[in-house]
XYZ file of C-alpha atoms in Angstrom:
609
model
C -10.655 -43.474 -19.447
C -7.020 -43.432 -20.438
C -5.868 -40.993 -23.115
C -3.737 -42.368 -25.912
C -0.031 -42.723 -25.413
C 1.838 -39.452 -26.087
C 5.089 -39.264 -28.076
C 7.870 -39.410 -25.447
C 10.050 -36.287 -25.604
C 13.633 -35.871 -24.438
C 13.944 -37.236 -20.835
C 16.293 -34.398 -19.838
C 13.720 -31.841 -20.830
C 11.102 -33.718 -18.893
C 13.278 -33.628 -15.769
C 13.884 -29.924 -16.133
C 10.221 -29.188 -16.556
C 9.421 -31.213 -13.501
C 7.199 -33.709 -15.302
C 8.669 -37.006 -14.181
C 5.759 -38.765 -15.830
C 6.199 -37.316 -19.346
C 4.810 -39.570 -22.013
C 2.820 -41.723 -19.609
C -0.932 -42.158 -19.434
C -3.029 -39.109 -18.661
C -6.268 -39.257 -16.695
C -9.372 -37.183 -16.823
C -11.238 -36.716 -13.563
C -14.272 -34.990 -12.118
C -13.237 -32.571 -9.355
C -16.503 -32.606 -7.387
C -16.697 -36.363 -7.345
C -13.114 -36.512 -6.168
C -13.757 -34.045 -3.381
C -16.689 -36.091 -2.193
C -14.872 -39.365 -2.446
C -11.723 -38.029 -0.766
C -13.823 -36.655 2.091
C -15.602 -39.970 2.587
C -12.594 -42.186 2.470
C -10.634 -39.826 4.711
C -13.387 -39.861 7.301
C -13.786 -43.687 7.111
C -10.079 -44.282 7.442
C -9.772 -41.906 10.343
C -12.680 -43.613 12.053
C -11.220 -47.058 11.480
C -7.598 -46.490 12.179
C -7.094 -43.363 14.236
C -10.266 -42.759 16.241
C -11.781 -39.426 17.064
C -8.645 -37.632 18.120
C -6.794 -38.324 14.937
C -9.802 -37.416 12.830
C -9.745 -33.946 14.374
C -6.027 -33.507 13.799
C -6.390 -34.702 10.206
C -9.108 -32.130 9.529
C -6.964 -29.457 11.174
C -3.939 -30.533 9.124
C -5.833 -30.389 5.868
C -7.246 -27.016 6.861
C -3.799 -25.616 7.438
C -2.685 -27.045 4.122
C -5.492 -25.243 2.367
C -4.799 -22.038 4.314
C -1.060 -22.105 3.589
C -1.448 -22.630 -0.128
C -1.921 -19.880 -2.738
C -5.378 -20.112 -4.255
C -4.238 -21.896 -7.368
C -2.905 -24.898 -5.501
C -6.119 -26.501 -4.287
C -5.649 -28.976 -7.091
C -2.214 -30.059 -5.677
C -3.772 -30.653 -2.266
C -6.455 -32.765 -3.896
C -3.770 -34.780 -5.648
C -1.948 -35.239 -2.386
C -5.105 -36.373 -0.548
C -5.898 -38.791 -3.371
C -2.377 -40.116 -3.326
C -2.479 -40.843 0.391
C -5.851 -42.503 -0.120
C -4.577 -44.652 -3.009
C -1.779 -45.962 -0.780
C -4.316 -47.347 1.559
C -6.819 -48.771 -0.831
C -4.348 -50.198 -3.303
C -6.821 -52.829 -4.411
C -9.352 -50.161 -5.538
C -9.048 -48.402 -8.892
C -7.070 -45.170 -8.688
C -9.404 -42.212 -8.743
C -6.884 -39.539 -9.607
C -3.267 -38.837 -10.497
C -0.878 -40.783 -8.349
C 2.396 -39.843 -6.796
C 5.591 -40.739 -8.627
C 7.361 -43.247 -6.396
C 10.854 -41.732 -6.595
C 9.726 -38.283 -5.398
C 8.682 -39.401 -1.915
C 11.546 -40.759 0.061
C 9.517 -41.594 3.115
C 6.344 -42.917 1.505
C 6.224 -46.641 0.676
C 6.573 -47.646 -2.979
C 3.133 -47.757 -4.389
C 1.390 -50.758 -5.906
C -0.103 -49.952 -9.290
C -3.388 -51.631 -10.016
C -2.784 -52.189 -13.721
C -2.366 -55.885 -14.492
C -1.281 -55.500 -18.080
C 1.621 -53.115 -17.434
C 3.216 -53.117 -14.002
C 5.988 -50.597 -14.514
C 3.681 -47.939 -15.947
C 3.036 -44.734 -13.928
C 0.306 -42.197 -14.319
C 0.850 -38.533 -14.881
C 0.185 -36.490 -11.818
C 1.686 -33.565 -10.007
C 4.028 -34.506 -7.168
C 3.334 -33.624 -3.569
C 3.107 -29.850 -3.049
C 6.386 -28.444 -1.613
C 6.477 -28.396 2.130
C 3.968 -31.266 2.548
C 6.015 -34.254 3.607
C 4.370 -37.149 5.323
C 5.269 -35.834 8.756
C 3.494 -36.293 12.024
C 1.112 -33.674 13.267
C 3.144 -33.251 16.456
C 5.916 -31.398 14.614
C 3.497 -28.805 13.325
C 2.147 -28.224 16.808
C 5.694 -27.759 18.094
C 6.278 -25.063 15.446
C 3.140 -23.149 16.346
C 3.918 -23.455 20.069
C 7.374 -22.106 19.444
C 5.817 -19.209 17.521
C 3.395 -18.529 20.310
C 6.248 -18.400 22.833
C 8.231 -16.073 20.597
C 5.918 -13.382 19.197
C 8.778 -11.741 17.391
C 8.530 -14.483 14.776
C 5.047 -13.194 13.921
C 6.265 -9.737 12.912
C 6.297 -9.616 9.080
C 9.389 -7.473 8.411
C 11.737 -9.579 6.300
C 10.974 -7.528 3.159
C 9.939 -3.951 2.524
C 8.877 -1.679 -0.315
C 9.013 2.131 -0.338
C 6.264 4.253 -1.878
C 7.341 7.864 -2.595
C 4.373 10.022 -1.540
C 6.250 13.310 -1.809
C 8.870 15.286 0.123
C 6.828 16.347 3.137
C 5.466 14.391 6.083
C 3.077 11.526 5.366
C 0.472 12.348 8.010
C -2.299 9.948 7.085
C -2.586 6.350 5.899
C -5.679 4.356 5.040
C -6.137 0.818 3.765
C -9.453 -0.539 2.557
C -10.821 -3.566 4.426
C -9.835 -6.042 1.726
C -6.315 -4.587 1.633
C -6.347 -3.930 -2.127
C -5.851 -0.184 -1.961
C -3.700 2.145 0.112
C -4.238 5.915 0.406
C -1.662 8.311 1.772
C -2.099 11.943 2.697
C 0.545 14.488 3.690
C 1.553 17.969 4.752
C 1.844 18.725 1.015
C -1.979 18.660 0.837
C -1.931 15.697 -1.538
C -3.901 12.484 -1.237
C -2.413 9.607 -3.305
C -4.085 6.364 -4.234
C -2.008 3.202 -4.586
C -3.416 -0.051 -6.009
C -1.342 -3.068 -5.094
C -2.793 -5.283 -7.807
C -2.454 -2.637 -10.520
C 1.017 -1.385 -9.594
C 4.244 -2.698 -11.075
C 7.722 -2.627 -9.599
C 8.119 1.081 -10.404
C 5.624 1.645 -7.511
C 3.719 4.642 -8.891
C 0.496 5.983 -7.409
C -2.361 5.823 -9.904
C -4.112 8.978 -8.705
C -3.136 12.127 -6.865
C -5.522 14.895 -5.759
C -5.889 17.786 -3.326
C -9.348 17.314 -1.853
C -9.095 20.145 0.707
C -7.217 22.837 -1.257
C -4.266 24.015 0.849
C -4.951 22.216 4.104
C -2.703 19.546 5.568
C -4.304 16.071 5.612
C -4.831 14.899 9.206
C -6.551 11.562 8.786
C -7.736 9.206 6.026
C -9.870 6.143 6.603
C -11.929 3.755 4.503
C -15.386 2.898 5.827
C -16.103 -0.606 7.045
C -17.430 -1.591 3.604
C -14.475 0.101 1.794
C -16.642 2.124 -0.636
C -16.076 5.608 0.798
C -13.153 7.468 2.421
C -13.252 9.969 5.259
C -10.823 12.871 4.760
C -10.024 15.045 7.818
C -7.814 18.044 7.048
C -6.766 21.276 8.743
C -10.010 23.090 7.873
C -13.277 22.815 9.823
C -15.190 20.641 7.341
C -14.542 16.923 6.951
C -15.103 15.428 3.494
C -16.241 12.037 2.297
C -14.878 10.777 -1.037
C -15.769 7.656 -2.990
C -13.179 4.980 -3.835
C -11.938 6.903 -6.857
C -11.594 10.237 -5.061
C -14.812 11.951 -6.231
C -16.636 13.955 -3.530
C -19.653 12.342 -1.872
C -20.377 14.855 0.874
C -18.810 17.720 2.840
C -19.794 18.497 6.404
C -21.298 21.901 7.022
C -19.337 24.707 8.722
C -20.830 26.014 11.929
C -21.502 29.674 12.723
C -18.422 30.923 14.582
C -20.376 33.719 16.321
C -22.639 31.347 18.284
C -21.178 30.730 21.764
C -22.964 27.515 22.642
C -21.466 24.784 20.447
C -24.590 22.634 20.724
C -26.461 25.171 18.635
C -24.009 25.268 15.749
C -24.712 22.860 12.916
C -21.057 21.908 12.427
C -17.502 22.552 13.611
C -16.334 26.142 13.747
C -12.587 25.563 14.057
C -9.810 23.351 12.677
C -10.364 19.585 12.821
C -7.937 17.327 14.631
C -9.037 13.756 13.852
C -11.891 11.584 12.684
C -12.946 7.954 12.122
C -15.744 5.709 10.899
C -18.176 3.809 13.075
C -17.132 0.167 13.017
C -20.597 -1.238 12.535
C -22.866 1.503 11.077
C -21.363 2.228 7.665
C -22.956 5.670 7.258
C -21.785 7.157 10.549
C -18.488 8.865 11.332
C -16.948 10.906 14.083
C -14.856 14.130 14.089
C -13.190 16.260 16.776
C -12.084 19.852 16.485
C -10.411 22.852 18.129
C -13.882 24.271 18.871
C -13.948 21.871 21.871
C -16.496 19.367 20.553
C -16.655 15.810 19.272
C -19.458 15.299 16.736
C -21.001 12.312 15.011
C -22.247 12.664 11.414
C -24.394 10.801 8.889
C -23.089 10.583 5.308
C -26.593 11.094 3.947
C -27.154 14.310 5.871
C -24.542 17.011 5.378
C -26.737 19.827 6.704
C -26.224 19.071 10.404
C -24.315 16.785 12.742
C -26.088 13.828 14.481
C -24.895 14.496 18.049
C -22.366 16.595 19.962
C -20.118 15.598 22.885
C -18.343 18.313 24.844
C -15.296 17.351 26.857
C -14.822 19.403 30.034
C -11.953 20.019 32.415
C -12.201 19.507 36.202
C -13.368 23.102 36.543
C -16.043 22.472 33.940
C -14.229 24.563 31.364
C -14.048 23.705 27.652
C -11.020 21.599 26.589
C -9.876 20.802 23.103
C -10.013 17.120 21.974
C -6.958 16.203 19.879
C -7.950 12.653 18.931
C -11.129 10.554 18.975
C -12.183 6.996 18.291
C -15.036 4.502 18.610
C -14.773 1.295 20.663
C -14.696 -1.907 18.563
C -18.458 -2.483 19.040
C -19.205 1.186 18.352
C -21.051 1.720 21.655
C -18.457 4.013 23.246
C -16.745 7.180 21.979
C -13.342 8.122 23.446
C -11.463 11.414 23.126
C -7.992 12.453 24.236
C -7.884 16.108 25.316
C -5.266 18.858 25.721
C -5.578 18.950 29.478
C -4.129 15.392 29.475
C -7.464 13.649 30.129
C -9.080 10.809 28.240
C -12.878 11.112 28.275
C -15.296 8.367 27.224
C -18.985 8.692 26.461
C -21.759 6.278 25.720
C -22.617 6.897 22.051
C -26.312 7.275 22.924
C -25.827 9.656 25.889
C -23.620 12.724 25.890
C -22.939 12.499 29.649
C -19.370 11.319 30.202
C -19.471 8.002 32.071
C -15.698 7.398 32.319
C -12.844 9.780 32.368
C -9.240 9.657 33.414
C -8.065 13.155 34.375
C -4.287 12.792 34.402
C -3.857 10.196 31.656
C -1.066 12.209 30.026
C 0.803 15.405 30.820
C -1.439 18.501 30.662
C -0.808 20.791 27.736
C 0.442 18.026 25.422
C -1.450 16.626 22.447
C -2.569 13.057 22.967
C -2.111 11.938 19.366
C -3.873 8.558 19.253
C -6.366 6.359 21.061
C -7.085 2.834 19.855
C -9.069 -0.066 21.320
C -7.714 -3.616 21.197
C -9.483 -6.091 18.882
C -11.070 -7.846 21.888
C -12.336 -4.464 23.059
C -11.185 -4.818 26.656
C -8.295 -2.346 26.728
C -7.503 1.079 25.301
C -4.026 2.197 24.206
C -3.089 5.889 24.176
C -0.088 7.572 22.569
C 0.746 10.846 24.328
C 2.578 13.917 23.162
C 4.514 13.554 26.466
C 6.627 10.796 24.853
C 4.661 7.912 26.424
C 2.583 4.978 25.321
C 0.013 3.692 27.874
C -2.527 0.925 28.013
C -5.758 1.183 30.106
C -8.564 -0.976 31.325
C -11.528 1.375 31.102
C -13.294 -0.410 33.967
C -10.474 0.649 36.315
C -9.617 3.933 34.723
C -7.604 5.468 37.519
C -4.151 4.205 36.568
C -2.751 2.544 33.443
C -2.186 -1.221 33.271
C 1.237 -0.490 31.758
C 3.157 2.382 30.340
C 6.368 2.988 28.313
C 8.212 6.276 28.154
C 11.128 7.732 26.197
C 9.223 7.549 22.889
C 9.565 11.049 21.427
C 6.652 12.321 19.364
C 6.588 15.683 17.515
C 3.420 15.140 15.488
C -0.203 15.532 16.575
C -1.075 12.337 14.636
C 1.689 9.912 15.802
C -0.311 6.724 16.270
C -0.201 3.272 17.823
C -1.890 0.043 16.761
C -2.457 -3.521 17.846
C -1.194 -6.577 15.976
C -3.878 -8.754 14.356
C -3.571 -11.342 17.174
C -3.893 -8.591 19.771
C -0.689 -9.547 21.600
C 1.632 -6.781 20.365
C 1.329 -2.993 20.477
C 3.208 -0.932 17.889
C 4.150 2.742 17.748
C 6.649 4.999 16.008
C 9.086 7.585 17.292
C 10.084 11.047 16.039
C 13.597 12.398 15.555
C 14.979 15.855 14.873
C 16.779 16.475 11.594
C 20.139 14.726 11.707
C 19.235 13.103 15.005
C 19.395 9.448 13.934
C 16.675 7.171 12.663
C 12.959 7.110 13.351
C 12.024 3.675 14.680
C 9.027 1.430 14.955
C 8.758 -0.123 18.418
C 6.909 -3.376 19.252
C 5.765 -3.942 22.851
C 4.319 -7.096 24.335
C 0.795 -6.164 25.395
C 0.743 -8.191 28.647
C 4.090 -7.128 30.150
C 4.926 -4.048 28.015
C 8.416 -5.368 27.554
C 9.990 -4.131 24.316
C 10.078 -7.078 21.904
C 11.526 -5.600 18.789
C 12.328 -2.457 16.859
C 12.713 -1.583 13.203
C 14.915 1.332 12.028
C 12.660 2.822 9.357
C 14.441 5.834 7.899
C 16.406 8.921 8.931
C 13.213 10.848 9.677
C 10.310 10.594 12.125
C 7.894 7.704 11.997
C 4.457 9.269 12.119
C 1.817 6.731 11.080
C 1.730 2.987 11.495
C -0.901 0.497 10.466
C -0.915 -3.299 10.715
C -3.502 -4.755 8.408
C -5.097 -7.906 9.776
C -5.986 -9.464 6.390
C -2.737 -8.767 4.554
C -0.552 -9.148 7.700
C 1.589 -6.285 6.464
C 2.728 -3.153 8.317
C 2.406 0.228 6.649
C 4.468 3.144 7.946
C 4.217 6.894 7.082
C 7.393 8.926 7.700
C 8.431 12.584 8.123
C 10.317 12.678 4.812
C 7.485 11.771 2.512
C 7.794 7.973 2.312
C 5.215 5.350 2.927
C 6.895 2.009 3.672
C 5.283 -1.419 3.568
C 6.810 -4.281 5.550
C 5.847 -7.790 4.643
C 6.958 -11.428 4.844
C 6.659 -13.569 1.726
C 5.400 -16.511 3.812
C 3.307 -14.935 6.572
C 1.777 -12.078 4.520
C -0.952 -12.270 1.880
C -1.304 -10.236 -1.344
C -0.598 -6.481 -0.870
C 3.006 -5.586 -1.536
C 3.696 -9.153 -2.732
C 1.572 -8.511 -5.818
C 3.474 -5.520 -7.172
C 7.106 -6.491 -6.442
C 6.888 -9.455 -8.825
C 5.729 -7.397 -11.771
C 8.445 -5.973 -14.003
C 8.357 -2.314 -14.944
C 6.390 -1.703 -18.098
C 8.452 -0.551 -21.102
C 7.435 2.826 -22.533
C 6.022 2.338 -26.014
C 8.052 4.304 -28.522
C 5.612 6.472 -30.446
C 5.747 6.089 -34.211
C 7.468 9.308 -35.180
C 6.959 9.218 -38.956
C 3.245 8.703 -39.095
C 1.034 11.740 -39.352
C -2.120 12.132 -37.313
C -5.014 10.521 -39.076
C -7.883 13.053 -39.304
C -11.294 11.481 -39.142
C -13.882 13.294 -41.272
C -16.964 11.087 -41.421
C -19.032 13.446 -43.626
C -16.350 14.493 -46.103
C -17.087 14.465 -49.807
C -15.735 11.403 -51.632
C -13.024 13.426 -53.409
C -11.593 14.659 -50.030
C -12.108 11.488 -48.056
C -8.888 9.940 -46.783
C -8.660 6.120 -46.834
C -8.799 4.483 -43.406
C -5.383 3.635 -42.117
C -4.790 -0.086 -42.116
C -1.455 -0.333 -40.331
C 1.562 1.849 -39.709
C 3.932 -0.346 -41.650
C 1.863 -0.281 -44.860
C 1.407 3.445 -44.472
C 5.174 3.947 -44.191
C 5.748 1.850 -47.317
C 3.176 4.005 -49.197
C 4.852 7.181 -47.987
C 8.190 5.971 -49.411
C 6.587 5.823 -52.898
C 5.129 9.333 -52.553
C 7.704 11.784 -54.046
C 6.492 14.661 -51.870
C 6.680 12.793 -48.614
C 9.932 11.103 -49.567
C 11.642 14.314 -50.670
C 15.100 14.570 -49.138
C 15.644 17.920 -47.376
C 18.156 20.100 -49.234
C 21.563 20.501 -47.578
C 22.398 23.995 -46.273
C 23.996 26.343 -48.831
C 27.760 26.806 -48.444
C 29.349 30.087 -49.484
C 27.323 32.670 -51.430
C 23.646 32.154 -52.136
C 22.477 30.507 -55.374
C 19.318 29.202 -56.945
C 17.135 31.707 -55.145
C 18.410 30.633 -51.685
C 20.196 32.954 -49.406
C 23.781 32.059 -48.563
C 24.944 31.256 -45.054
C 26.992 34.507 -44.618
C 28.643 37.390 -46.342
C 25.639 38.232 -48.539
C 23.893 40.812 -46.452
C 25.539 43.494 -44.305
C 24.247 42.033 -41.061
C 25.492 38.562 -41.810
C 28.876 40.044 -42.791
C 29.103 41.897 -39.465
C 28.017 38.825 -37.510
C 30.681 36.794 -39.280
C 33.390 39.313 -38.476
C 32.315 39.621 -34.808
C 32.557 35.864 -34.560
C 36.170 36.072 -35.814
C 37.291 38.108 -32.797
C 38.875 35.342 -30.817
C 40.306 37.297 -27.871
C 40.056 35.329 -24.665
C 38.402 37.310 -21.862
C 38.143 34.432 -19.391
C 40.685 36.142 -17.050
C 39.713 39.850 -16.843
C 42.863 40.940 -14.961
C 45.175 39.601 -17.659
C 42.928 41.063 -20.377
C 43.371 44.540 -18.907
C 47.088 44.171 -18.177
C 47.586 43.246 -21.855
C 47.424 46.956 -22.569
C 49.607 48.068 -19.613
C 52.906 48.370 -21.535
C 51.403 50.300 -24.424
C 49.565 52.669 -22.065
C 52.713 53.391 -20.139
C 54.764 54.281 -23.237
C 52.134 56.127 -25.180
C 49.565 57.591 -22.689
C 46.479 58.870 -24.414
C 43.470 58.970 -21.986
C 44.372 58.923 -18.325
C 47.922 60.330 -17.923
C 47.412 63.623 -19.897
C 44.309 64.430 -17.869
C 46.234 64.187 -14.602
C 49.516 65.534 -15.847
C 48.922 68.983 -14.348
């Protein structure tokens, strides 16, 4: 039913506010019924007019509309759908707010179905911005163009900088939903950043040192996002909950046992670690003791299984990085002899290995599987980035060199659509800028590069849900790159919030002491408000007593004077009067030269003979 006519305000104000239908009739409507009706009429129309093909494109179009909009704008889409429906069925009663005729240049002028008042319009939001009545073909052209040019998919138009500290940011972790970021560094700190809770001052909300004085090597949220794996420079990995409280710590093995299968845990420094992608309690670590071990969060007394990488001669080699395949069935490790060794998770015999994947004696710093699980990318300490098909593991599908890396945790990652591979480069102090390089996965041609900062780029992470790129650098910064259109939430949430003003503490009010069991004569009245309390204090002669000014001259009225009364104050006063300037010592000494020459007293008589 129509609401009553509203008082019409100033038309200029209405235009500024964007309500072209100010003072017109308002409608009430039932959202669910509208959804249902819209769906039905849309399907009928598409059947009648456009046939199957168009029906599909209409659904696609409306899906993209919904996907592109922020959550709050579902209503506007509804209004738009209803508007387009009301154009068609002009003889039916309007079932929702209609579109003001002047705001759509393309659309035909609409017929209103009110007999009594033809020139009346109904209030209703105009078409959402960016939704003109255009053909579907144009949209397809845009997406095709974007497919042909993957650079357009890189979200780097804006950036924010989070100051972790002054030393290298050696670990980054984002929870699966993308709400929280954790950074760890060579300064032993782990910092927690909450995008939704942060304002534009970009401060971490928690900082802790979970592993005393050990550099943080790796941080990762589990697949459910409720616990964090912390791998540091000691031999025991830790699991923390979302707020940084310890959940478990792996046991340390006995370093006097030779056979590593018989130790319950690692006996030397850890190098890397990660969570199982499917089983949320299981994680993986690798260490300088020459083993890769899997663990269960609920059992900290002993590892689950041990994998021992071996060189060609069968000798022990040190794994520097490890990872699970995307389905969690395979475990891969990069070793110091340059090999990449892959095991079936359920059998510790190594089914695949590539012996000369990278230069021997260098630290392979990262292994990562693509999202489709068919290829493996490796970042070597020999300044290369390679991509492998593990079914033909003899030589890489592609490789890029000239990518300097000075850190044992320089990593690489795939873009969310799996078409781009990203890695960072290291620079010496004063040797230019560390960069982020983007390579096309198929051809390995360099697509793009970002100059990050005048220090090495150590960590990079491209979150699929947020579509934002996080980077950890050698000078203590964590940078977040995003695009206001292509990215969701994340950094976009905190840049719009203004910095909170510090509340000035009330200086004049005294602390209110709460004494619930005090006797009535000593009980203080509850404070109502600071203003009233201040007004009361003004009436109290004791609290409002003006401090006495300092005494000038000699003392009086029982108060000691400022100077000249006691001997010490007299001496102090006279010392203060000595105004000789000793700022230039040479001149100060030469001041006495003439007198000393005419009337020698100390030095000349002693040496006269």
